Structure formats: structure tokens, C-alpha cells
Amino acid sequence: MQKFILTLIVFFSASCSFFGGPDYDLSADSTGLSFDGIDDYIQIDANVIPDSGDFSIAVWGKGDPKHTGNRIVLSQNDTTGNPFYFGSTQDSEKGGSIRMGEDWSQLKNSGFPIDDNWHYFTIVNDGTIGDSADIIDTSAFFLDGKMIQSVIGKGKTYPKAEPFYIGTQWNGSGEYFSGMMDGLAIWDVKLSSEEITSLFNNGEGLDPTTDTLDYRSSSQLIGFWPFNEGIDSSVTDYSGNDYDGTIYGATWERVDSKLQPTADTTLVTDQVKTDEDELIQEEEHKQVLWGKIFNQEEKPLPRAKVALYGYREGDQDEYFFEASVRTTRLGDYEFHDYRSWDTLSVSLDGYKTMIMTLSELDMNDLPFDFYLTRPKPGKRKSDGKSAAMARLSLENYEMIQSLIRNARPREVITIPNGIHVVSKPILVENKNNITIKGEMATGIIQNDLSKPVLIFNNSENIVLHDLRLGHTETSRGTCDAEVVVIDGSRKIYINGCEISGSGTIGVKCTNSDEIAVVSCFIHDNSWFAFSFRKCKNVRIENSRIMENKDLIFKRSSDVAMFSNTIQK
């Protein structure tokens, strides 16, 4: 499989030094993001592209030839009518032409390969052009490390508004990218042709956070998104400027190599002689999985979610991952080069979720077609019971939420004894110096499997004590939400709590400081017991951590663990 790298270079005079974001390890990066060409994109709420001076943009990309029409790789808005966008038209099954604004009209005849292979594109814009329309534009366009078009023109305009989009047009008109992307980087300098060649690195790529070979501009990075998370719904900026982005629909997939495949006419890895002296050629296994999704009437089901679950080796042991795709209008799905997996699920609103393990499937019997069934309609009596449960869960939520909403500093909130089923997440927001505790057998159970049980947001000095927290019982792996979420908070102390029940993550914490989990029982979470991203001074001690799919996912965080009992 080949891989295209897109590198966009535009030049401006502003300088933005690389102060060092999270540590990046190219050798451990084995994921990219897949965009379906229908509604997938990434949004970064910042004016990422400089509005003056030199700048450079680079991204690996692979166009899907099965999708027709215009596709945008990246774009940025501008309130003065000068948006920046880069993408392609599609002129044939194997290629298209560069699609950019009028300032770049000379590139309209430059090729944009759309052949399901990876490539590296580079656009170079001379920043001095922004100061005078009489200066000759010496910008250039590179493909796979080589200049293929010199842009000779007059004048350049620059975007000056947020947000910055990956995979769609800035004005909401669509033009969604179809294919995969990996490793987007932006600099505030003009990269030299030697640096571009080094970044391409004969198709193997290069770590832009470190000066290597002829590349010398790591200190000028203003944004770098390697798409190496493999999970979660956000992408991290490794430049240190915190231009993190939110993923809308795009899914994680494995990327084993950026190199183009070498044609090999000797695909025989084993030769077995039969009675007729015929040679049986056994081709090396290719990681391709495909099929169709139908309903009981054998009609194709579009937009069904097909997901693979398993483990991925990371920078700290292993961590759980999910790779997923949506079926086409004809019910088709297809995975390419996926990671090792052990569970497959098929789901669609209004149908029963189907879950199968690898041991139940014969990988030699592709394609895999699945038939989803609708749940049987309940009896009137059960409908009435469900309505009563819904009312009760809403009343429980309002009771607990009201206690927290009205709490004053130094107040101790006691949740009444009993198991309280709720229909919405309990929110602790903008609170300071309060204690939330249960009685001897107090629990809060979330019956919406897509929502957390408890959320801390922008709060400080909060104690959570003697509570059981979890989701309603369900098959492991079918819950889509965390149990406890902590964001933008500090000095959160969780003591003597039970956190459990097929939640994807027991405790998920981002952008927080001084978090302590002490003497707790964290168990049966289908992804991780804990997840920490950009957190400091985290302490986990004297806790029982059992039967979770994995222990911890940690990114740019300081976590210490003492005297815990851990059983996988």
C-alpha cells in the first residue's frame, strides 16, 4: 500500500518558537484517521494559520478513489473574504487536480493523486508577497518531496479568522475528504526544498519535532498533530501551543507503513505438491475485512457502525483501541490494514447490537455479512413500567443535582441511602470546597449508556466519599461513556468509592491538577480503569483495581500509584 504525504508551505514573517509539547515517538505511532467523504471532519477552534509572514503546512494523505467529487484536505475561515483552503477535484478514478483559492490558480492543472496510496504534498508560498502586489511570487508546489510546479504570480491574501478545519470546507459547504490523513504539521517559516525532501524521507516520513538530516525547522513548529492517539474523539497538538482539535465522525485506523508497495510476481510463500503435481500458491495474509449489513428483510442498512476492538502497543505497555467504519448507502463496509482485534460489533439505532469474538468468525470465509434485528415490542404493562422508571430516574437526577447546585463552600452534601438510577449525568461545575458523600449503601447508576455518571468541570477542593457509581448492567463493551469525568479541575479527592459497570473508562481526567483516588474499588470497565491527559500530580493508592480491560491510558500526565491491588 502506498501513502501520500501532503505538505503545505506558506511563508510569513511572524515567528512562533517550538516550546515543547508532549513527547512524540515516531516509532510508536501506528495510527491515522479515516474520513468517509460524507460528514467526517476535525475542527480546531483557533486561528492556526498565521495572518502574515512565512508559514508551511504538511500532512500525509491517501485519497479514496471510490468517492467522487471535490474533497478538501484543510481550510480556514476569514471574515474579510480571504479564506484559505487546499484540496482537489477528481478528474478520473486515479487522480484529480489541486483545488485552492484564486491566489493559487496556477496550481489548478497540478495533479493530486487519488489512487488509494499515501503521498506527501507541499505548497510553498512566499510571505513577502503579502506586502506588495508588485513583488513576484516565487511560491512552489511539491509532491513526494519533489517540486512539480512553480507558482509565479502577484499578491497573496491570508485567512484571519477561526476555526481551522481538517477534512472539510471552511464555509460549511461540505466537500468532505474521502480517504485517510496522518501527521499534519504547520511552521511559521519557509521550509527549504532540502528540508521537504528530508521530511518525505523516501516515503518513510520524519519526526518534525526533532532536527534530523537536512531538516532544521523543529523550533518553528506552531502546530503538529500526528494522529497517534488511536482512541478518543480529539487530536492533540504536539507543538506545545495547545491547538487541540475535536473529531467529528473520522475513525482511527492502523497505518503500518508510508512506503508504496513493491510489485512482486512471486507471491508464493509455500508450495505444496498435489497428486496432480499442481502447485498451490498461498499468498501472505492481507489485513482486509469487508461485507454488508442487512435487516431481517435482507434490505441493506446504511450508516450502520461496524467496530473492531482490541489492543494496541503504546508507549506504556498496551492500551485498548476501537476502529470503526459506517456502512455505505448500499450497506457495504470495509476495513484496510486494521490492528489486531478480538471483538467485532455491529450497531444501528433501532436495532439490537450484534457482538462477536474473533474465535466465532472464520477469517477464510470473507465477506462477512451480518443481519440486524429489531427488538421485540414490549407489552403494554412493561411500557407502563418503563415510563414509571423514566419518571423515577429523572426525579432522582433532579434531587441529586439540586443538592449539588445549591451547595455552598464548606458544605457537606449527603446523598440519601439507596440506589438512585438517573437519566442524566450529575454535574459538579464551578464549585469550590464541598464534600459529596453517601450513606452506608448509596449508589448512583446511569441508565443512559452514552453518558457519564458524574462530571467535574472547573471545580476545586471537592471530596467524593462512600458512593457506588456505574451504569446499568449491560454486555461488556456496549457502553459508550465513562463513569467519572474530571475536566479543568484541581484538588479532587475520591475516597472509598466503587466505580464500575461496563463503562468505557472508570475515571477519565483531562487538564487537571492534584487528583487523588484513594481506597476505591475500580472494576469491570470495558476499556481502562483510568485515563489521564494533560494532568499533574495524580495519585492512586490503596485501591483495588480489578477486571478492567486495561489499567491506564496516560498522555502528558504525572501519575503515581502506591499500594494498590491490581488484577486484570
XYZ file of C-alpha atoms in Angstrom:
568
model
C 0.000 0.000 0.000
C 1.299 3.414 -0.887
C 0.976 6.515 1.131
C 0.773 10.168 0.060
C 2.113 12.936 2.197
C 0.660 16.376 1.875
C 2.907 19.231 2.815
C 1.642 22.775 2.570
C 4.166 25.539 2.900
C 3.248 29.197 3.113
C 5.608 31.936 4.171
C 5.122 34.789 6.605
C 7.376 36.957 8.773
C 5.927 36.108 12.173
C 7.912 33.693 14.340
C 6.491 31.170 16.765
C 9.024 29.070 18.664
C 8.509 25.420 19.499
C 8.452 25.326 23.288
C 7.942 21.583 23.500
C 4.584 19.827 23.716
C 4.079 16.162 24.612
C 6.946 13.841 23.732
C 6.435 12.298 20.307
C 7.811 8.876 19.333
C 7.566 8.228 15.602
C 8.426 4.546 16.024
C 5.384 4.035 18.294
C 2.973 5.900 16.001
C 0.887 3.367 14.086
C -2.476 5.076 13.597
C -4.108 7.593 11.289
C -7.619 8.918 10.754
C -10.078 7.748 8.120
C -12.610 10.198 6.625
C -15.744 8.853 4.901
C -16.314 11.727 2.435
C -19.854 12.167 3.801
C -19.671 14.142 7.049
C -16.318 13.452 8.766
C -14.002 16.293 9.772
C -11.836 17.787 12.549
C -12.354 21.274 13.984
C -9.713 23.332 15.800
C -11.148 26.466 17.395
C -8.187 28.726 16.721
C -6.658 30.896 14.012
C -3.890 28.365 13.359
C -2.529 29.643 10.030
C -0.577 32.905 10.589
C -2.136 36.013 9.030
C 1.200 37.427 7.852
C 4.746 36.334 7.109
C 6.001 32.895 6.042
C 4.351 29.651 7.005
C 4.417 25.994 5.976
C 1.835 23.220 6.269
C 2.431 19.485 5.812
C 0.174 16.418 6.033
C 0.271 12.819 4.876
C -2.880 11.844 2.957
C -4.371 8.991 0.966
C -7.273 9.652 -1.397
C -10.059 7.104 -1.763
C -10.784 6.619 -5.498
C -14.255 5.181 -4.838
C -15.526 8.609 -3.769
C -16.120 11.217 -6.480
C -16.300 14.997 -6.325
C -14.274 17.744 -4.707
C -12.527 16.999 -1.434
C -10.866 19.423 0.976
C -7.791 18.479 2.990
C -7.767 21.580 5.195
C -9.250 25.078 5.315
C -9.507 28.174 7.488
C -12.185 30.840 7.619
C -11.712 34.572 7.061
C -14.201 37.338 7.799
C -12.661 39.613 5.147
C -13.345 37.207 2.306
C -9.881 35.645 2.013
C -10.319 32.042 3.211
C -7.551 29.507 2.748
C -8.346 26.011 1.530
C -6.439 23.144 -0.038
C -7.899 20.043 -1.655
C -8.654 18.515 -5.014
C -11.143 17.900 -7.745
C -11.492 14.373 -9.089
C -10.869 14.109 -12.812
C -10.664 10.312 -13.037
C -10.651 7.176 -10.906
C -6.931 7.604 -10.204
C -6.420 11.321 -9.875
C -7.599 14.883 -9.737
C -6.299 18.449 -9.776
C -5.273 20.781 -6.988
C -8.206 22.855 -5.705
C -7.298 26.142 -3.987
C -8.290 29.807 -3.970
C -7.731 32.327 -6.760
C -4.326 33.270 -5.330
C -3.224 29.758 -6.239
C -4.903 29.467 -9.637
C -1.590 28.448 -11.251
C -1.890 25.132 -9.423
C -5.233 24.150 -10.945
C -3.517 21.941 -13.521
C -1.205 20.304 -10.957
C -2.043 16.711 -10.181
C -3.493 15.390 -6.944
C -3.183 11.560 -6.944
C -6.322 9.746 -5.804
C -5.156 6.147 -6.077
C -5.570 4.744 -2.539
C -1.846 5.247 -1.907
C -0.053 7.568 0.511
C 1.619 10.751 -0.848
C 3.345 13.840 0.536
C 2.210 17.223 -0.865
C 3.944 20.542 -0.216
C 2.730 24.047 -1.018
C 5.268 26.866 -0.677
C 4.107 30.476 -0.507
C 6.500 33.418 -0.361
C 5.315 35.580 2.562
C 6.796 38.795 1.186
C 4.050 38.805 -1.430
C 1.587 39.929 1.201
C 3.377 43.294 1.485
C 3.281 44.354 -2.154
C 1.367 43.276 -5.221
C 4.345 44.211 -7.383
C 6.683 41.585 -5.921
C 6.944 38.417 -7.979
C 5.514 35.377 -6.220
C 8.094 32.562 -6.020
C 5.855 30.009 -4.328
C 6.015 26.353 -5.336
C 4.169 23.057 -5.034
C 5.876 19.779 -4.069
C 4.700 16.188 -4.395
C 6.502 13.417 -2.505
C 9.443 15.677 -1.766
C 9.916 16.978 -5.329
C 8.853 20.347 -6.749
C 6.396 19.855 -9.610
C 5.084 23.398 -10.096
C 6.490 26.890 -9.578
C 3.771 29.436 -8.796
C 4.611 32.736 -10.483
C 2.026 35.408 -9.756
C 1.311 38.614 -7.868
C -0.121 39.108 -4.407
C -1.330 36.774 -1.701
C -4.098 37.055 0.869
C -4.262 35.249 4.199
C -7.054 33.896 6.438
C -7.518 35.809 9.678
C -10.348 34.015 11.480
C -11.068 30.761 13.246
C -11.835 27.882 13.189
C -9.317 25.723 11.332
C -10.818 22.653 9.623
C -9.303 19.335 8.565
C -11.298 17.328 6.042
C -13.976 19.852 5.036
C -14.533 23.303 3.554
C -14.447 26.345 5.833
C -17.901 27.696 4.898
C -19.979 24.619 5.705
C -20.485 23.691 2.047
C -19.124 20.206 2.598
C -16.501 18.954 0.124
C -15.626 16.342 2.736
C -12.346 14.489 2.321
C -12.599 10.803 1.471
C -9.599 8.721 2.456
C -7.017 8.845 5.245
C -4.753 11.508 6.745
C -1.819 11.332 9.110
C 0.710 13.740 10.614
C -0.370 17.329 9.924
C 2.293 19.958 10.731
C 2.440 23.759 10.434
C 5.510 26.000 10.648
C 5.899 29.797 10.584
C 8.915 29.649 8.241
C 9.588 28.798 4.620
C 10.881 25.226 4.503
C 13.702 24.677 2.033
C 13.493 22.059 -0.695
C 16.156 20.078 1.200
C 14.017 20.092 4.331
C 10.975 18.937 2.369
C 12.990 16.073 0.886
C 14.135 15.096 4.383
C 10.589 15.217 5.768
C 9.421 12.958 2.958
C 12.394 10.670 3.743
C 11.879 8.358 0.758
C 8.323 7.690 1.873
C 9.133 6.721 5.454
C 8.440 10.150 6.971
C 10.365 12.057 9.636
C 9.676 13.335 13.140
C 9.130 17.124 12.673
C 9.735 17.812 16.386
C 13.442 16.919 16.022
C 16.047 18.332 13.631
C 17.249 15.392 11.530
C 19.080 15.021 8.213
C 18.694 18.370 6.352
C 15.626 19.353 8.361
C 16.349 22.304 10.737
C 12.968 23.916 11.499
C 11.644 21.993 14.515
C 11.871 25.167 16.622
C 9.488 26.904 14.186
C 6.614 24.443 14.584
C 3.374 26.170 15.523
C 1.166 23.092 15.213
C 1.732 19.329 14.900
C -1.000 16.677 15.001
C 0.475 13.164 14.464
C -2.961 11.472 14.833
C -1.317 8.874 17.053
C -3.925 8.646 19.833
C -5.667 5.597 18.360
C -8.689 6.260 20.597
C -10.776 9.167 21.860
C -12.591 11.889 19.941
C -9.859 14.515 19.906
C -6.419 15.096 18.396
C -3.505 16.513 20.372
C -1.242 19.333 19.214
C 2.351 18.261 19.922
C 3.837 21.692 19.193
C 3.171 22.952 22.711
C 0.669 25.594 21.562
C -2.409 23.621 22.674
C -4.188 23.724 19.317
C -6.054 20.513 20.151
C -8.895 19.546 17.821
C -12.246 17.772 18.060
C -13.011 14.803 15.801
C -16.453 14.659 14.186
C -17.024 11.219 12.685
C -13.492 10.368 11.480
C -12.323 6.964 12.732
C -8.972 5.558 13.809
C -7.218 3.039 11.585
C -3.838 1.359 11.609
C -1.038 2.740 9.431
C 1.812 0.253 9.151
C 3.905 1.999 6.511
C 4.102 5.087 4.322
C 6.039 3.188 1.671
C 4.449 2.290 -1.640
C 4.102 -1.463 -2.208
C 6.639 -3.162 -4.420
C 5.230 -5.276 -7.231
C 6.077 -8.938 -6.617
C 5.173 -11.593 -9.128
C 6.414 -14.367 -6.812
C 3.693 -14.293 -4.194
C 4.219 -17.964 -3.350
C 5.235 -18.322 0.282
C 4.676 -22.064 0.375
C 4.439 -24.666 -2.400
C 2.572 -27.905 -1.854
C 2.645 -30.648 -4.450
C -0.702 -32.354 -5.079
C -1.418 -35.743 -6.632
C -1.692 -33.962 -9.975
C 1.682 -32.257 -9.364
C -0.028 -28.857 -9.231
C 1.487 -26.034 -7.226
C -0.809 -24.334 -4.735
C 0.237 -20.794 -4.121
C -0.503 -19.438 -0.662
C -0.362 -15.664 -0.638
C 0.578 -13.858 2.532
C -2.500 -12.841 4.548
C -3.710 -9.326 3.831
C -5.472 -7.370 6.553
C -8.714 -6.670 4.729
C -12.182 -7.179 6.164
C -15.389 -6.434 4.286
C -19.034 -7.343 3.859
C -22.594 -5.971 4.027
C -25.138 -5.224 6.747
C -28.811 -6.131 6.193
C -32.055 -6.036 8.147
C -34.322 -9.072 8.555
C -35.971 -8.312 5.202
C -32.495 -8.501 3.584
C -32.521 -4.808 2.759
C -29.127 -3.050 3.058
C -28.698 -0.825 6.117
C -26.766 2.436 5.520
C -24.858 4.230 8.329
C -24.595 1.104 10.488
C -21.484 1.168 12.679
C -19.059 -1.738 12.372
C -16.370 -1.620 15.062
C -13.285 -3.690 15.870
C -11.954 -3.770 19.428
C -8.552 -4.925 20.624
C -5.184 -3.909 21.997
C -2.523 -1.643 20.542
C 1.047 -1.469 21.781
C 1.785 2.022 23.030
C 4.413 3.971 24.922
C 3.181 2.461 28.182
C 2.548 -1.253 27.844
C -0.677 -1.697 25.845
C -3.948 0.143 25.609
C -7.348 -0.691 24.275
C -8.477 0.686 20.928
C -11.557 0.867 18.717
C -11.515 1.161 14.941
C -14.886 1.718 13.287
C -16.481 2.446 9.923
C -20.001 3.275 8.767
C -21.768 1.336 6.046
C -22.428 2.993 2.701
C -25.843 3.652 1.209
C -25.744 0.077 -0.119
C -24.860 -1.380 3.278
C -21.207 -2.062 2.436
C -18.354 -1.783 4.923
C -14.634 -2.332 4.533
C -11.533 -2.192 6.749
C -7.980 -1.925 5.427
C -4.798 -2.634 7.401
C -6.569 -2.797 10.740
C -4.784 -3.620 14.003
C -5.060 -6.950 15.803
C -8.538 -7.261 17.285
C -10.548 -9.734 19.340
C -14.145 -8.420 19.216
C -16.420 -7.137 16.435
C -19.672 -5.258 16.961
C -22.385 -4.077 14.562
C -24.850 -1.437 15.742
C -27.515 0.908 14.421
C -30.168 2.940 16.216
C -33.406 0.978 16.419
C -31.688 -2.426 16.092
C -30.129 -4.861 18.514
C -26.350 -4.569 18.729
C -24.530 -7.656 17.475
C -21.262 -8.620 19.188
C -18.970 -11.450 18.063
C -15.471 -12.533 19.047
C -12.676 -13.435 16.659
C -12.966 -17.104 17.663
C -16.548 -17.134 16.332
C -15.525 -15.940 12.851
C -13.684 -17.760 10.098
C -11.280 -15.258 8.531
C -11.011 -17.507 5.469
C -14.736 -17.142 4.780
C -14.942 -13.481 3.730
C -17.009 -11.432 3.131
C -18.795 -11.224 6.492
C -22.460 -10.262 6.057
C -24.500 -9.505 9.171
C -28.259 -9.258 9.711
C -29.562 -6.918 12.397
C -32.897 -7.449 14.091
C -35.189 -5.005 15.786
C -36.008 -5.549 19.462
C -39.383 -7.122 20.083
C -42.031 -4.572 21.066
C -42.726 -4.661 24.777
C -46.090 -5.380 26.299
C -48.263 -2.535 27.493
C -47.585 -3.497 31.070
C -43.823 -3.230 30.562
C -44.299 0.029 28.666
C -46.040 1.445 31.689
C -43.286 0.162 33.920
C -40.680 1.758 31.652
C -42.482 5.090 31.818
C -42.537 4.883 35.610
C -38.816 4.081 35.669
C -38.112 7.026 33.378
C -40.014 9.364 35.708
C -38.209 7.977 38.734
C -34.762 8.310 37.137
C -35.491 11.920 36.233
C -36.685 12.633 39.788
C -33.502 11.044 41.194
C -31.370 13.180 38.903
C -33.169 16.381 39.851
C -32.900 15.552 43.573
C -29.126 14.944 43.499
C -28.402 17.751 41.057
C -30.362 20.216 43.171
C -28.334 19.308 46.285
C -25.088 19.972 44.414
C -26.312 23.079 42.602
C -27.342 24.744 45.870
C -24.264 23.713 47.842
C -22.162 26.494 49.380
C -18.437 26.394 50.172
C -17.550 24.092 53.120
C -20.917 22.345 52.895
C -21.213 18.553 53.211
C -23.827 17.065 50.867
C -25.217 13.679 51.883
C -26.893 11.619 49.162
C -29.731 9.604 50.762
C -29.341 5.873 51.283
C -30.332 3.599 48.377
C -29.521 3.007 44.712
C -30.529 6.060 42.680
C -30.972 5.377 38.952
C -30.551 8.614 36.967
C -31.148 9.546 33.335
C -28.645 12.424 33.067
C -25.057 12.962 34.238
C -24.658 14.576 37.645
C -22.691 17.802 37.074
C -20.355 19.415 39.603
C -19.473 22.689 37.865
C -17.782 25.835 39.149
C -17.894 24.514 42.716
C -15.310 25.063 45.447
C -14.650 23.342 48.761
C -17.611 20.953 49.104
C -17.940 17.294 50.136
C -20.319 14.881 48.397
C -20.832 11.654 50.321
C -23.153 8.712 50.555
C -24.558 6.787 53.469
C -23.850 3.112 54.099
C -25.238 1.815 50.782
C -25.666 4.774 48.459
C -25.251 4.406 44.717
C -25.806 6.462 41.577
C -26.477 4.372 38.471
C -26.708 5.915 34.997
C -29.255 4.243 32.702
C -28.113 6.103 29.570
C -25.132 4.112 28.275
C -23.939 7.040 26.172
C -23.459 9.444 29.113
C -21.125 9.587 32.141
C -22.429 9.175 35.667
C -20.610 12.098 37.271
C -18.813 15.099 35.717
C -16.478 17.542 37.478
C -15.896 20.723 35.484
C -13.873 23.768 36.532
C -14.132 22.884 40.218
C -11.667 22.861 43.133
C -11.301 21.226 46.568
C -14.034 18.611 46.067
C -14.268 15.422 48.143
C -16.266 12.446 46.838
C -16.779 9.822 49.550
C -18.542 6.467 50.037
C -20.503 6.275 46.789
C -21.114 3.484 44.303
C -21.039 4.813 40.722
C -21.735 2.938 37.498
C -24.029 2.211 34.577
C -26.969 -0.156 34.377
C -25.998 -3.744 33.660
C -25.220 -4.451 30.027
C -22.920 -6.580 27.911
C -19.305 -5.583 28.355
C -18.160 -3.304 25.548
C -21.587 -1.902 24.648
C -21.409 1.149 26.936
C -20.083 4.270 25.194
C -19.416 6.514 28.205
C -17.070 6.951 31.153
C -18.171 6.640 34.772
C -16.411 9.692 36.282
C -15.147 12.578 34.132
C -12.889 15.326 35.521
C -12.025 18.309 33.325
C -10.266 21.580 34.113
C -10.376 20.961 37.861
C -7.912 20.678 40.757
C -7.755 19.073 44.183
C -10.410 16.424 43.507
C -10.256 13.695 46.189
C -12.162 10.432 45.529
C -12.195 8.220 48.609
C -13.879 4.931 49.442
C -15.921 4.784 46.229
C -16.843 1.895 43.937
C -16.533 2.788 40.235
C -17.712 0.050 37.932
C -20.060 -1.421 35.426
C -19.024 -1.701 31.751
C -18.260 2.000 31.462
C -15.597 2.544 28.842
C -13.321 4.201 31.429
C -13.661 4.283 35.206
C -12.072 7.713 35.801
C -11.234 9.958 32.828
C -9.334 13.124 33.639
C -8.102 15.956 31.371
C -6.350 19.271 32.017
C -6.481 18.869 35.799
C -4.138 19.020 38.806
C -3.882 17.284 42.186
C -6.269 14.385 41.621
C -6.351 11.601 44.231
C -8.110 8.217 44.101
C -7.741 6.525 47.494
C -9.186 3.290 48.931
C -11.524 2.788 45.979
C -12.752 -0.288 44.097
C -12.499 0.243 40.329
C -13.646 -2.764 38.324
C -15.266 -4.166 35.158
C -14.689 -1.153 32.905
C -14.522 -2.182 29.262
C -11.543 -0.032 28.221
C -9.420 1.395 31.036
C -9.676 1.789 34.751
C -8.097 5.261 34.342
C -7.340 7.752 31.575
C -5.239 10.888 32.173
C -4.455 13.562 29.587
C -2.518 16.721 30.464
C -2.858 16.098 34.200
C -0.375 16.827 37.008
C 0.116 15.409 40.499
C -2.219 12.436 40.147
C -2.149 9.897 42.981
C -3.798 6.455 43.061
C -3.287 4.457 46.264
C -4.651 1.649 48.450
C -7.260 0.792 45.820
C -8.487 -2.475 44.335
C -8.355 -2.305 40.522
C -9.817 -5.482 39.027
C -11.291 -6.986 35.860
C -10.802 -3.881 33.726
C -9.860 -4.325 30.079
C -6.673 -2.365 30.769
C -5.209 -0.408 33.647
C -4.372 3.078 32.429
C -4.081 5.353 29.409
C -1.732 8.234 30.074
C -0.703 11.148 27.854
C 1.375 14.135 29.065
C 0.461 13.354 32.670
C 2.196 12.791 36.005
C 0.656 9.740 37.737
C 1.917 7.936 40.843
C 0.484 4.623 42.115
C 1.055 3.228 45.627
C -0.036 0.042 47.426
C -2.806 -0.927 45.010
C -4.173 -4.402 44.347
C -4.312 -4.854 40.589
C -5.871 -7.803 38.781
C -6.612 -7.791 35.072
